[in-house]
Coordinates of C-alpha atoms (C1' of nucleotides) in Angstrom, one line a residue:
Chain A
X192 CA 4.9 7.7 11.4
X193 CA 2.8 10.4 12.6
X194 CA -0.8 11.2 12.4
X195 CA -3.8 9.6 10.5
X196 CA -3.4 11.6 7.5
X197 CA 0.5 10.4 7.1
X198 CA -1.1 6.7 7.6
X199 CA -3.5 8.1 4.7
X200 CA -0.5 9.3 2.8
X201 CA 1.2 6.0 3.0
X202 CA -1.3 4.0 2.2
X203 CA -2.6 5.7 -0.9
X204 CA 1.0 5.6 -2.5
X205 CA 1.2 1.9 -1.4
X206 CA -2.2 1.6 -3.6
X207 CA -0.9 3.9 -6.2
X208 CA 2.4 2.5 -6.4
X209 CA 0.4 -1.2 -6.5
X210 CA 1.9 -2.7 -3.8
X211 CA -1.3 -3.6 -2.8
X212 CA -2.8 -4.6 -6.1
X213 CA -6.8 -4.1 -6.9
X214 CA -8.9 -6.3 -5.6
X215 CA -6.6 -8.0 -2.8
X216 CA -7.0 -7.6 0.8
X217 CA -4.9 -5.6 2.7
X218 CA -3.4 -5.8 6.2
X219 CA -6.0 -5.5 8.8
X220 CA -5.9 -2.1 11.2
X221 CA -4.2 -3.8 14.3
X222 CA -1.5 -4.9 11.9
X223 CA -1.2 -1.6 10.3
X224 CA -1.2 0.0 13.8
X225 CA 1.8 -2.1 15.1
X226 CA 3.8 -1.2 11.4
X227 CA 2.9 2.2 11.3
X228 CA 3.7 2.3 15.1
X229 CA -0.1 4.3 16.1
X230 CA -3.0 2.9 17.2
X231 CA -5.7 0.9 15.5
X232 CA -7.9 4.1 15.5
X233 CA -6.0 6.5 13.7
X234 CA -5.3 3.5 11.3
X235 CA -9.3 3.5 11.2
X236 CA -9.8 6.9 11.0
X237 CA -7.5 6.9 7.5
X238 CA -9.1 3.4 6.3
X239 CA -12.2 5.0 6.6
X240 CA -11.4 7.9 5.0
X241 CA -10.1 6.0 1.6
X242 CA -13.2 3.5 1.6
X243 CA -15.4 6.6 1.6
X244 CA -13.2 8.7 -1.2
X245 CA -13.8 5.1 -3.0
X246 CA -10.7 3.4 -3.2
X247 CA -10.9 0.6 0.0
X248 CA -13.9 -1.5 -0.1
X249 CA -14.6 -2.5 3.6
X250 CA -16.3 -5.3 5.0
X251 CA -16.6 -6.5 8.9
X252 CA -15.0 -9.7 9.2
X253 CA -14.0 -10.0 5.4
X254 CA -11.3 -7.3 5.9
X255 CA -10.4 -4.3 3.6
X256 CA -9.4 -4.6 0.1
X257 CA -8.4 -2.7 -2.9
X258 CA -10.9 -1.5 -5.0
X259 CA -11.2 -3.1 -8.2
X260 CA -13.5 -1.0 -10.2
X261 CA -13.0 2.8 -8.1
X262 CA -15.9 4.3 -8.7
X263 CA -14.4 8.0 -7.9
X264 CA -16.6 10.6 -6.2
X265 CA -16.1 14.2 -6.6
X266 CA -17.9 16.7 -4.8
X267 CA -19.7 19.4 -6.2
X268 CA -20.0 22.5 -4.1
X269 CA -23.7 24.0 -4.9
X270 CA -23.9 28.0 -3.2
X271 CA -25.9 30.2 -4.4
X272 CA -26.1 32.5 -7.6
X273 CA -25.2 35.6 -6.1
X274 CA -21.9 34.1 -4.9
X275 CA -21.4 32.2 -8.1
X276 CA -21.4 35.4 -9.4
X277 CA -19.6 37.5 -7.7
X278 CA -16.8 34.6 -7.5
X279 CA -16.1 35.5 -10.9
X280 CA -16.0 39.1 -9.8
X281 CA -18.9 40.5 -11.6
X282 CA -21.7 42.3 -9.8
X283 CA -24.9 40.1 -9.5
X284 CA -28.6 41.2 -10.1
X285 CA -32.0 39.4 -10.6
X286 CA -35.3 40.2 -11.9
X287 CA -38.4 38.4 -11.2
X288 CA -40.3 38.3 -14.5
X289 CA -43.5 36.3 -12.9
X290 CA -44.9 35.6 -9.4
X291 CA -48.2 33.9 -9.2
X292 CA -50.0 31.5 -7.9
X293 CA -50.6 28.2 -10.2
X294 CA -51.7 24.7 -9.9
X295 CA -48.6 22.8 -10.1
X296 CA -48.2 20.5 -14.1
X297 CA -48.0 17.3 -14.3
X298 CA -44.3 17.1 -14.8
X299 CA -43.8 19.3 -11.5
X300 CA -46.3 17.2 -9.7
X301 CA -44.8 14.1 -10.2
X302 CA -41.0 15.2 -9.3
X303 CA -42.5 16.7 -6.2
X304 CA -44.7 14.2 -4.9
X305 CA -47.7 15.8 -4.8
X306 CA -51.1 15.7 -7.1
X307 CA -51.8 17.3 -10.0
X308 CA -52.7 21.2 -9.9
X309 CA -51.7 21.7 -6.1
X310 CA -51.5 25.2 -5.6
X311 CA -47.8 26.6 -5.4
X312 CA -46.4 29.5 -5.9
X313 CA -44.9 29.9 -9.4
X314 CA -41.9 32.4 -9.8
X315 CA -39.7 32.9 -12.9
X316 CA -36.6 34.9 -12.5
X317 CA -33.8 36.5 -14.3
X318 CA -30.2 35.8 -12.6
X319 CA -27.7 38.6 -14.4
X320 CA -23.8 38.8 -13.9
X321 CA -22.5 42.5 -14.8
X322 CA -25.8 43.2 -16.4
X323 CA -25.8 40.6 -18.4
X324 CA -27.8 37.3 -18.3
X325 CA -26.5 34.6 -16.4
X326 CA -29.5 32.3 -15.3
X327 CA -32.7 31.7 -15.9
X328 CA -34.8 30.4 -13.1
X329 CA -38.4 28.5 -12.8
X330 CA -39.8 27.8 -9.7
X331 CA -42.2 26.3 -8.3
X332 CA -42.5 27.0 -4.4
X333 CA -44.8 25.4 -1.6
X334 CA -46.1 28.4 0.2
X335 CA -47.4 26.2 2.9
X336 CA -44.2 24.8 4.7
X337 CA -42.7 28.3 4.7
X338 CA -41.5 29.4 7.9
X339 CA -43.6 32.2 9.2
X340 CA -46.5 31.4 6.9
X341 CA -46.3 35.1 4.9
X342 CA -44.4 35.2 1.4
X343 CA -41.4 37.4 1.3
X344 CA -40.7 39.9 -1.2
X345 CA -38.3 37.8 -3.7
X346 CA -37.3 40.9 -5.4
X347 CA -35.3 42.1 -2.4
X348 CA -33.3 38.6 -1.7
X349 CA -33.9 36.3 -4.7
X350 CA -35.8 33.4 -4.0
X351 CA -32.4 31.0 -4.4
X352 CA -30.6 32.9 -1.9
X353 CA -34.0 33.1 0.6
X354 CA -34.6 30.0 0.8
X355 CA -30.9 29.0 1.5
X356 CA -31.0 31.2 4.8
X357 CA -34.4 30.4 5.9
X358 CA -35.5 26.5 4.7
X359 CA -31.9 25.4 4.2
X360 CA -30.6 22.3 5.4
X361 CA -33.2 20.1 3.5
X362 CA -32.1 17.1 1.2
X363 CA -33.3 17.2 -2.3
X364 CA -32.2 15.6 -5.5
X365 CA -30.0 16.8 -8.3
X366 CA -29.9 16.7 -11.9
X367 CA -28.0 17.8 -14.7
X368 CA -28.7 18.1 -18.8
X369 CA -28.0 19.4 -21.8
X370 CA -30.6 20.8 -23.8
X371 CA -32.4 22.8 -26.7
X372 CA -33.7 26.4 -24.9
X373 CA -37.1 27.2 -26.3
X374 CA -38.2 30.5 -27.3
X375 CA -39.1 32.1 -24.6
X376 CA -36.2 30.9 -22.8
X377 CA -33.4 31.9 -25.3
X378 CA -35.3 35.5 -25.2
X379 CA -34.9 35.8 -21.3
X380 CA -31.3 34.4 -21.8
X381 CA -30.0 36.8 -24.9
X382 CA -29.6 33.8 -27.2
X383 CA -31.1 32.2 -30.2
X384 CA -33.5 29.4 -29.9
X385 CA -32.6 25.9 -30.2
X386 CA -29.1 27.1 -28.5
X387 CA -27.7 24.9 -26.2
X388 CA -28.2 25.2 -22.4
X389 CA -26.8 23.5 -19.4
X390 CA -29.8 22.7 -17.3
X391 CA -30.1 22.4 -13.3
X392 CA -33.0 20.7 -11.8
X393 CA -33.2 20.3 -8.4
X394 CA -36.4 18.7 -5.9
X395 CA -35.9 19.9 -2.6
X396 CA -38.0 18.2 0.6
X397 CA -38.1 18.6 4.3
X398 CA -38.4 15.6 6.5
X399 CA -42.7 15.5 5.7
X400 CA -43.4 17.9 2.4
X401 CA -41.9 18.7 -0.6
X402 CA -40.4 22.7 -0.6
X403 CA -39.4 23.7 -4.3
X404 CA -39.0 22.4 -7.6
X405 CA -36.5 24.4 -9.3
X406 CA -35.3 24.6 -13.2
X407 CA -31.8 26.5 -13.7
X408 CA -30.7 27.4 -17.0
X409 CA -27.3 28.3 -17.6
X410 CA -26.5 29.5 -21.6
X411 CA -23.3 28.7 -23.8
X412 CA -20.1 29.5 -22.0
X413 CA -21.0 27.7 -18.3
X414 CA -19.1 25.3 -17.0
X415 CA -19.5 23.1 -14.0
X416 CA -16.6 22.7 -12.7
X417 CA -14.9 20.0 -9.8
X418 CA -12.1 18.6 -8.4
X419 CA -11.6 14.3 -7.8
Chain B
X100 CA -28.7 9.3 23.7
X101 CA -26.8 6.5 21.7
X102 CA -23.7 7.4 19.5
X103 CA -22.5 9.9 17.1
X104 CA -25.3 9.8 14.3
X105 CA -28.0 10.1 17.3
X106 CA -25.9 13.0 18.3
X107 CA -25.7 14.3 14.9
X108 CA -29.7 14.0 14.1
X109 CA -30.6 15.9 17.0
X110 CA -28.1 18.8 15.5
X111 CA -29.3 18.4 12.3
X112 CA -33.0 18.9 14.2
X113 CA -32.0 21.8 16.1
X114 CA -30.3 23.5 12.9
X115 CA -33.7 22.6 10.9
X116 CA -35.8 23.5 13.7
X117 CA -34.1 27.1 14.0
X118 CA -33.5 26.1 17.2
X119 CA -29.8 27.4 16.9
X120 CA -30.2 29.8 14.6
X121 CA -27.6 30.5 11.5
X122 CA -24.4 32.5 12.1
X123 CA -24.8 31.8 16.0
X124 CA -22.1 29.7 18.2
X125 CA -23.9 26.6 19.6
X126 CA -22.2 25.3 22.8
X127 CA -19.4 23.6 22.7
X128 CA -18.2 20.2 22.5
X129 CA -17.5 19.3 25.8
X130 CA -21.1 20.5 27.3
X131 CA -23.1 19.0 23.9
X132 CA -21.0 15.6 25.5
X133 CA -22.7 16.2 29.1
X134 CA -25.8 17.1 27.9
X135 CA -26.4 14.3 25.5
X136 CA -24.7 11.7 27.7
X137 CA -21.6 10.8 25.4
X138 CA -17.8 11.3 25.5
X139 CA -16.6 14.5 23.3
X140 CA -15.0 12.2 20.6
X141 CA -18.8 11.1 20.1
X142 CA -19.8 14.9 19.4
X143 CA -16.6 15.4 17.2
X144 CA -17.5 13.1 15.1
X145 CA -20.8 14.0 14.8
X146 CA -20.0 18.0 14.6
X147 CA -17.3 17.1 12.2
X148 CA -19.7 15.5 9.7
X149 CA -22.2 18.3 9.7
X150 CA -19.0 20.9 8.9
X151 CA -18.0 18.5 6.3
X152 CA -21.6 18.5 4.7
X153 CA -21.4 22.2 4.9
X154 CA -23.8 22.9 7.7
X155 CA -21.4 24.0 10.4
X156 CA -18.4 25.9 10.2
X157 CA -15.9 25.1 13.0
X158 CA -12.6 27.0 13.8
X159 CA -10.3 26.6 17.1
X160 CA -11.1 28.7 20.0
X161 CA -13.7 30.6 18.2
X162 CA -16.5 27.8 18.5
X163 CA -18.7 26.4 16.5
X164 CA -21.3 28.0 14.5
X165 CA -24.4 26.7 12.1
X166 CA -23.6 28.6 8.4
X167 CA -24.9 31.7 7.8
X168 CA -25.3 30.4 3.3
X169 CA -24.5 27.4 3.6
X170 CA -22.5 25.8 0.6
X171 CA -24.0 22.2 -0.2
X172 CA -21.9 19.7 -0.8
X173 CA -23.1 16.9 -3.5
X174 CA -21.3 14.4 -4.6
X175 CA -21.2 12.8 -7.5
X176 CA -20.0 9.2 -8.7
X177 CA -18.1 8.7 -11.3
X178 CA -17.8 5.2 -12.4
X179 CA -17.1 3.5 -15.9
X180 CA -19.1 3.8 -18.9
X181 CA -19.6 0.2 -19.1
X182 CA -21.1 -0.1 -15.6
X183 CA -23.2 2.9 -16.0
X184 CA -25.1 1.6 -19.1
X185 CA -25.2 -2.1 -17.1
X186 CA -26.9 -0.2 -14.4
X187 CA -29.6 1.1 -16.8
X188 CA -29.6 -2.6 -17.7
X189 CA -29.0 -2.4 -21.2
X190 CA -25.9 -4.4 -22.8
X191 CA -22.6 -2.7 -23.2
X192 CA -20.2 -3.1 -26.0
X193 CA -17.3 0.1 -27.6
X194 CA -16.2 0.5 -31.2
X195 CA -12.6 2.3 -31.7
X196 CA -13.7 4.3 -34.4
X197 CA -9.6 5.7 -34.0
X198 CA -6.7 4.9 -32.8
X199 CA -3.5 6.8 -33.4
X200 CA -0.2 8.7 -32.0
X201 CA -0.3 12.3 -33.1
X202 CA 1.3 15.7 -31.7
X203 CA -1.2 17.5 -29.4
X204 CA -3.3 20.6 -30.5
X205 CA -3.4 23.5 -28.3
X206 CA -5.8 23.3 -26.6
X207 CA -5.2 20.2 -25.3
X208 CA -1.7 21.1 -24.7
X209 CA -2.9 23.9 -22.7
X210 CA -5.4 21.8 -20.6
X211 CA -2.8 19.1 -20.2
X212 CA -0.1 21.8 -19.2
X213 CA 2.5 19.9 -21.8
X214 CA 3.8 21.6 -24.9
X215 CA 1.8 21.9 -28.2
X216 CA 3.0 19.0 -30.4
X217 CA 4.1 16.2 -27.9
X218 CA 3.2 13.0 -29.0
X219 CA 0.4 11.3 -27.4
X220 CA -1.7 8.8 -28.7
X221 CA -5.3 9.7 -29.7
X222 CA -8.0 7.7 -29.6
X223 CA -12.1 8.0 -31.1
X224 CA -14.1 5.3 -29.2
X225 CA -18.1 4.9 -29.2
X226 CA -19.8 3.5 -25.7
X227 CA -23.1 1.8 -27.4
X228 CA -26.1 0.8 -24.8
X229 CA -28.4 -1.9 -26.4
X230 CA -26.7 -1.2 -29.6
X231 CA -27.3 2.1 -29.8
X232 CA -24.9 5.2 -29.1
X233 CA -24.5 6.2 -26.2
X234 CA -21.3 8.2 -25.5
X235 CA -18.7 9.4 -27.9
X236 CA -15.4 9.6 -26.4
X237 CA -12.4 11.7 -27.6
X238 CA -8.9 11.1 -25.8
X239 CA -5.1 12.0 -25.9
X240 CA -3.3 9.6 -23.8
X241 CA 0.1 10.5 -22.7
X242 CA 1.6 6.3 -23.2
X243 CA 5.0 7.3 -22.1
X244 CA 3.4 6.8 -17.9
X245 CA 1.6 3.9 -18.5
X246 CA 2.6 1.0 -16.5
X247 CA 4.4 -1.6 -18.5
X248 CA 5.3 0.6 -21.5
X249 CA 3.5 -1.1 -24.0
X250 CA 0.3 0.0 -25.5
X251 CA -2.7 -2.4 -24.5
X252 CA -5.7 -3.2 -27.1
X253 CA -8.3 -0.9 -26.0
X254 CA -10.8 -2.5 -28.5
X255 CA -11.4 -5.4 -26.0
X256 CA -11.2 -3.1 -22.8
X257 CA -12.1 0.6 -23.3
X258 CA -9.6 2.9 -22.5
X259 CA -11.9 4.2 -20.2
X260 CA -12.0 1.0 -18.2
X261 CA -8.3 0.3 -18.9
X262 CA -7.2 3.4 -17.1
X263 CA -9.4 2.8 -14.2
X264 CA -8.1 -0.1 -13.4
X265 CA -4.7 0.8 -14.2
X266 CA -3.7 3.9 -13.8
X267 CA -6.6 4.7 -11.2
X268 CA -6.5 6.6 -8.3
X269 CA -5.0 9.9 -10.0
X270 CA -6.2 13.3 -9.5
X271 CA -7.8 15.4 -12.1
X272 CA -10.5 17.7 -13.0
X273 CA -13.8 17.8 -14.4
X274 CA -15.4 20.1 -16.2
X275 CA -19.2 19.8 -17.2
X276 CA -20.9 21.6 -19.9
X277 CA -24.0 22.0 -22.9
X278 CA -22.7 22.0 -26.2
X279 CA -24.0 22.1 -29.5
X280 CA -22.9 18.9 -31.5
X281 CA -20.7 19.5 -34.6
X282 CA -21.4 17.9 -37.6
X283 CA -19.1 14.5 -37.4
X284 CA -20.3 14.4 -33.4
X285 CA -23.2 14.4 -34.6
X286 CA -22.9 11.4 -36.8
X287 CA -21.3 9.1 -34.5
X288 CA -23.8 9.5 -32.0
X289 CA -26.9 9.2 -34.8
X290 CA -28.0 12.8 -33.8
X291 CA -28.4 16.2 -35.9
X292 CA -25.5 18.5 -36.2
X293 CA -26.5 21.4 -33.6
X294 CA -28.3 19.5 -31.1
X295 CA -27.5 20.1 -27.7
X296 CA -25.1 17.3 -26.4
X297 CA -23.9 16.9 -22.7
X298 CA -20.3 17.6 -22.3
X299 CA -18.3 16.4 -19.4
X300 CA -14.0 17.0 -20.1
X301 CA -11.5 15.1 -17.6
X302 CA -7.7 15.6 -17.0
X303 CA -5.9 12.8 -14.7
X304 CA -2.9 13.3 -13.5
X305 CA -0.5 11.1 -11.9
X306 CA 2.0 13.1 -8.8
X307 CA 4.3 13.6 -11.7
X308 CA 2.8 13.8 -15.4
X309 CA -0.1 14.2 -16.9
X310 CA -2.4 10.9 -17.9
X311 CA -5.1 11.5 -20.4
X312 CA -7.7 14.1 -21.5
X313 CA -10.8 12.7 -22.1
X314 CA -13.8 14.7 -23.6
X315 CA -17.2 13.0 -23.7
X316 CA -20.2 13.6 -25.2
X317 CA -23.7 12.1 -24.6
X318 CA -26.6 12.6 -26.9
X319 CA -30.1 14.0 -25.8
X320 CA -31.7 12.6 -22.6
X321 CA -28.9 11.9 -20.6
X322 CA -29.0 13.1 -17.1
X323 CA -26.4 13.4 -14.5
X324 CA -27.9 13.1 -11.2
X325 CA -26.9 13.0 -7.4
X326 CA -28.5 13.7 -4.1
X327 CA -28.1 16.1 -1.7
Chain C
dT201 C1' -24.3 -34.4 0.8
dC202 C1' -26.8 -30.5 1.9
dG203 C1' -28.2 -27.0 4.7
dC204 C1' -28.4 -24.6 9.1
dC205 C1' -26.2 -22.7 13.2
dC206 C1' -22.5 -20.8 15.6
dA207 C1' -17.7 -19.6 16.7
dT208 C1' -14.5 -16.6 14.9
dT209 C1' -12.7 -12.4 13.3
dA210 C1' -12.1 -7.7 11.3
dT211 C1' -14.2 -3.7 11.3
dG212 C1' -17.3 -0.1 13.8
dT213 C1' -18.0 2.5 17.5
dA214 C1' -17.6 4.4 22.4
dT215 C1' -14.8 6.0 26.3
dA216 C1' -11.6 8.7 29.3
dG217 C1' -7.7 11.0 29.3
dA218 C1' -4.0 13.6 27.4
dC219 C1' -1.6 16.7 24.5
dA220 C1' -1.4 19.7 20.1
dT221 C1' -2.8 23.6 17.7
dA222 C1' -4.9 27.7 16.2
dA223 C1' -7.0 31.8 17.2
dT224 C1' -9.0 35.0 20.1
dA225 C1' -8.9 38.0 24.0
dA226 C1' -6.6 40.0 27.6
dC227 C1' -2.7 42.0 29.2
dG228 C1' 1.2 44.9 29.6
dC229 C1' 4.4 48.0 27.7
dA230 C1' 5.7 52.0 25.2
Chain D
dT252 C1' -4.0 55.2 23.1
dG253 C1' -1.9 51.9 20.2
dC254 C1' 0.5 47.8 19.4
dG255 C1' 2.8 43.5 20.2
dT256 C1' 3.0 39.6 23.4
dT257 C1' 1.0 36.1 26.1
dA258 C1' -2.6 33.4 28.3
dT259 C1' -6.7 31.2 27.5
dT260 C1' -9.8 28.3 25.1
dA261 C1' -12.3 25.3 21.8
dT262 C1' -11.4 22.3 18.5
dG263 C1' -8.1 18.6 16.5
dT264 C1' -6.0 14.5 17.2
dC265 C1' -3.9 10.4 19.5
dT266 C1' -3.9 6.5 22.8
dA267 C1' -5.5 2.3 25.1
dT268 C1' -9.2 -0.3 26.1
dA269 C1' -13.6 -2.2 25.6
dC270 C1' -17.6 -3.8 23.6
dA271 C1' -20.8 -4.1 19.4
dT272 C1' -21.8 -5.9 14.9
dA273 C1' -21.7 -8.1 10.7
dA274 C1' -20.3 -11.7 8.0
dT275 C1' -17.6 -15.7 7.0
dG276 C1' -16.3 -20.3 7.2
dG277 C1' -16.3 -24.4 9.6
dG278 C1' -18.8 -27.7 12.2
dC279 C1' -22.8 -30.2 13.3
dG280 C1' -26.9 -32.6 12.4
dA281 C1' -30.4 -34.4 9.4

DNA sequence: TCGCCCATTATGTATAGACATAATAACGCA
DNA sequence: TGCGTTATTATGTCTATACATAATGGGCGA
C-alpha cells in the first residue's frame, strides 16, 4: 500500500464497512505501519487527517477509536460578493446608500467589544447581481485600526472586497439566521416586508481591536451551499 | 524558534503585518527552514496549514505566495439534534408525528438523483427542547441500504441519531436557506404561517445509493454560528 | 481501602535525507 | 520567430529515528 491517502482510503472503508465498529479502539500507528507496510508517519499523517474531518477520536496513551457520535464538519468557503457573483455568471455592482460617521448601538457595541456610542464609521450598501439586488449590507467599520489611517473611497472597491485585500487575515465570528426584513430593508432588497431573508452576521477582530461588524442580507431564492 | 505552529504564527505575523505582501512569492521552504532554525518538514507543515485555511496559495516550482482575495474557510459542525439542544442545556425528547413508505415526489427524486415514485419511507419527526419545538424534520429514507434490512423504531432513537450512528460517515450536501413557514410548518413548530423559518436540506449518500433527504426547519431565533 | 505518584504507552512532533511530481523556464530545432 | 522538448526547481511525500507529551493504570504508602 502506497501513500498516506491510500492508508486514508483504507481506513475509512474499514470504518464504513464497520470493521472497526464505533466507539472501539483501533490498531495503534506502529501496527498499522507494519500491516500497511509504510511508516508510522504516513499512518499519522492519515489518522490525523480522519480525527480532524471527525470520525477518529484521538487520545495520547488511550489510543485511537472510532467515533461514536461523528459530529461531521463541513467547510464553508466565505469569498467575497463580487466573486459570489460573478460565480453565477452575472455582472456584479454595489451602491453605497449611506456613509457616516455614528456612535456605535448598543447591539453593535456589545458584539464588538467596545462601549456604547464609540465612534465608527457606518456604511450601508447595496450588493446587485445583473442589476438586480442581491445583498444588502450594514456596516459598522473602526476607522482607527485601518491601515494607512485615511478612509478609502468604498464606492470604487466595496467595502467587503477592501477590507479583504487590505485587513484580511483577521479571525472573527460567524452567524447565520432566518428572519422577517423590515421596511426599509425589503425596499433596498425589491421585496415585500415581512419577507423572509437569510441573514449573515459576522464580528471581525485583529489580535488587539475589533475591525467591523457586518449585517448581510440575502432575499428569497439564496442558498448556502457546502459539501461534508 | 520551536516547531511548526511557532513557524506558522510568525507567517501568520508577517502576512498580517504586510510584511509579505498579497500576491507576492515569500521564500521558499528550504531557506524559511534555515532562517527559523527547523528542518523543511517543520515549514511544510506549517505553510501547508496556512494554504489550507486559505491564506497561501502554493503550487510546485512556482513558489509560494500569500492570496491576493483570500477565500476563508469556516467550518461548521454538524452534530445531532439531540446533542445540540443538550448543549444549550435544555432537555431533549422527538415526537414521530409520521411514519410511512410512500413513492417519492419530484423534487425529492430530483435531489436524490432516483426516479420519481420509488418507494422510500417518509418520516414527520418534531425535535422539542424543554418541551417546546424546536426543529421540524421532514425525511425520505431510502430503507433498501440500511444495514440489517429491517426498519428500526425511530420513536425511541431519532432517525437523525439513528443514521449517525449507523449509516455515518457518508457524503452528502447541505444546503442552507430562509424560508417563509407554510401553514402546517407552522403549526408543528407553534409559529404563524409566513414567518421566516431557518432551512438547512441534507442529501447522504453512501459510495453506491442514495441514504436520506432530510429537510429541517427551525423556528425564529435560531442561529447557526462558527468561527473563523 | 482510599488516594497519590509514577512507570508505561500511544500519540505528537522534529529531523535529515531521499525521491516523486508538477510546472515553469530555458533551450534547441525548424 | 515560433513551437515543442527538456532541464530545472519548489513543493509533495516517504522513511527511519528520536524525543516530547499526555494520560492511563498499576503500585505504593498512609
Amino acid at each position: 500500500m502506497g501513500g498516506w491517502e491510500e492508508v486514508r482510503a483504507e481506513v475509512l472503508r474499514r470504518i464504513r464497512a464497520r470493521e472497526w465498529v464505533p466507539g472501539a479502539v483501533i490498531p495503534g500507528e506502529e501496527a498499522l505501519a507494519v500491516e500497511f507496510g509504510v511508516a508510522r508517519a504516513t499512518v499519522n499523517r492519515a489518522l490525523r487527517e480522519l480525527a480532524e474531518a471527525g470520525l477518529l477520536e484521538r487520545r495520547r496513551k488511550a489510543g485511537t477509536r472510532v467515533a461514536l457520535l461523528p459530529v461531521r464538519k463541513a467547510t464553508l468557503e466565505i469569498s467575497i460578493i463580487r466573486q459570489e457573483v460573478e460565480a453565477r455568471g452575472e455582472v456584479y455592482a454595489h451602491r453605497v446608500l449611506e456613509s457616516r460617521m455614528e456612535g456605535v448601538p448598543l447591539a453593535v457595541a456589545l458584539r464588538m467589544g467596545v462601549p456604547v456610542g464609540v465612534g465608527m464609521l457606518f456604511l450601508e450598501t447595496l450588493h446587485l447581481a445583473g442589476g438586480r439586488p442581491f445583498a444588502h449590507e450594514v456596516r459598522w467599520l473602526n476607522v482607527g485600526v485601518l491601515p494607512g489611517g485615511a478612509v478609502p473611497d468604498f464606492s470604487v472597491t466595496s467595502a467587503n472586497e477592501w477590507l479583504v485585500q487590505n485587513v484580511a487575515y483577521a479571525t472573527g465570528d460567524i452567524a447565520f439566521s432566518a428572519e422577517a426584513a423590515s421596511g426599509a430593508e425589503a425596499a433596498a432588497l425589491g421585496i415585500s416586508a415581512g419577507d423572509p431573508v437569510f441573514v449573515t452576521e459576522r464580528v471581525t477582530w485583529t489580535a488587539e481591536a475589533p475591525i467591523t461588524f457586518v449585517r448581510l442580507l440575502h432575499g428569497p431564492g439564496y442558498r448556502l451551499r457546502t459539501m461534508v
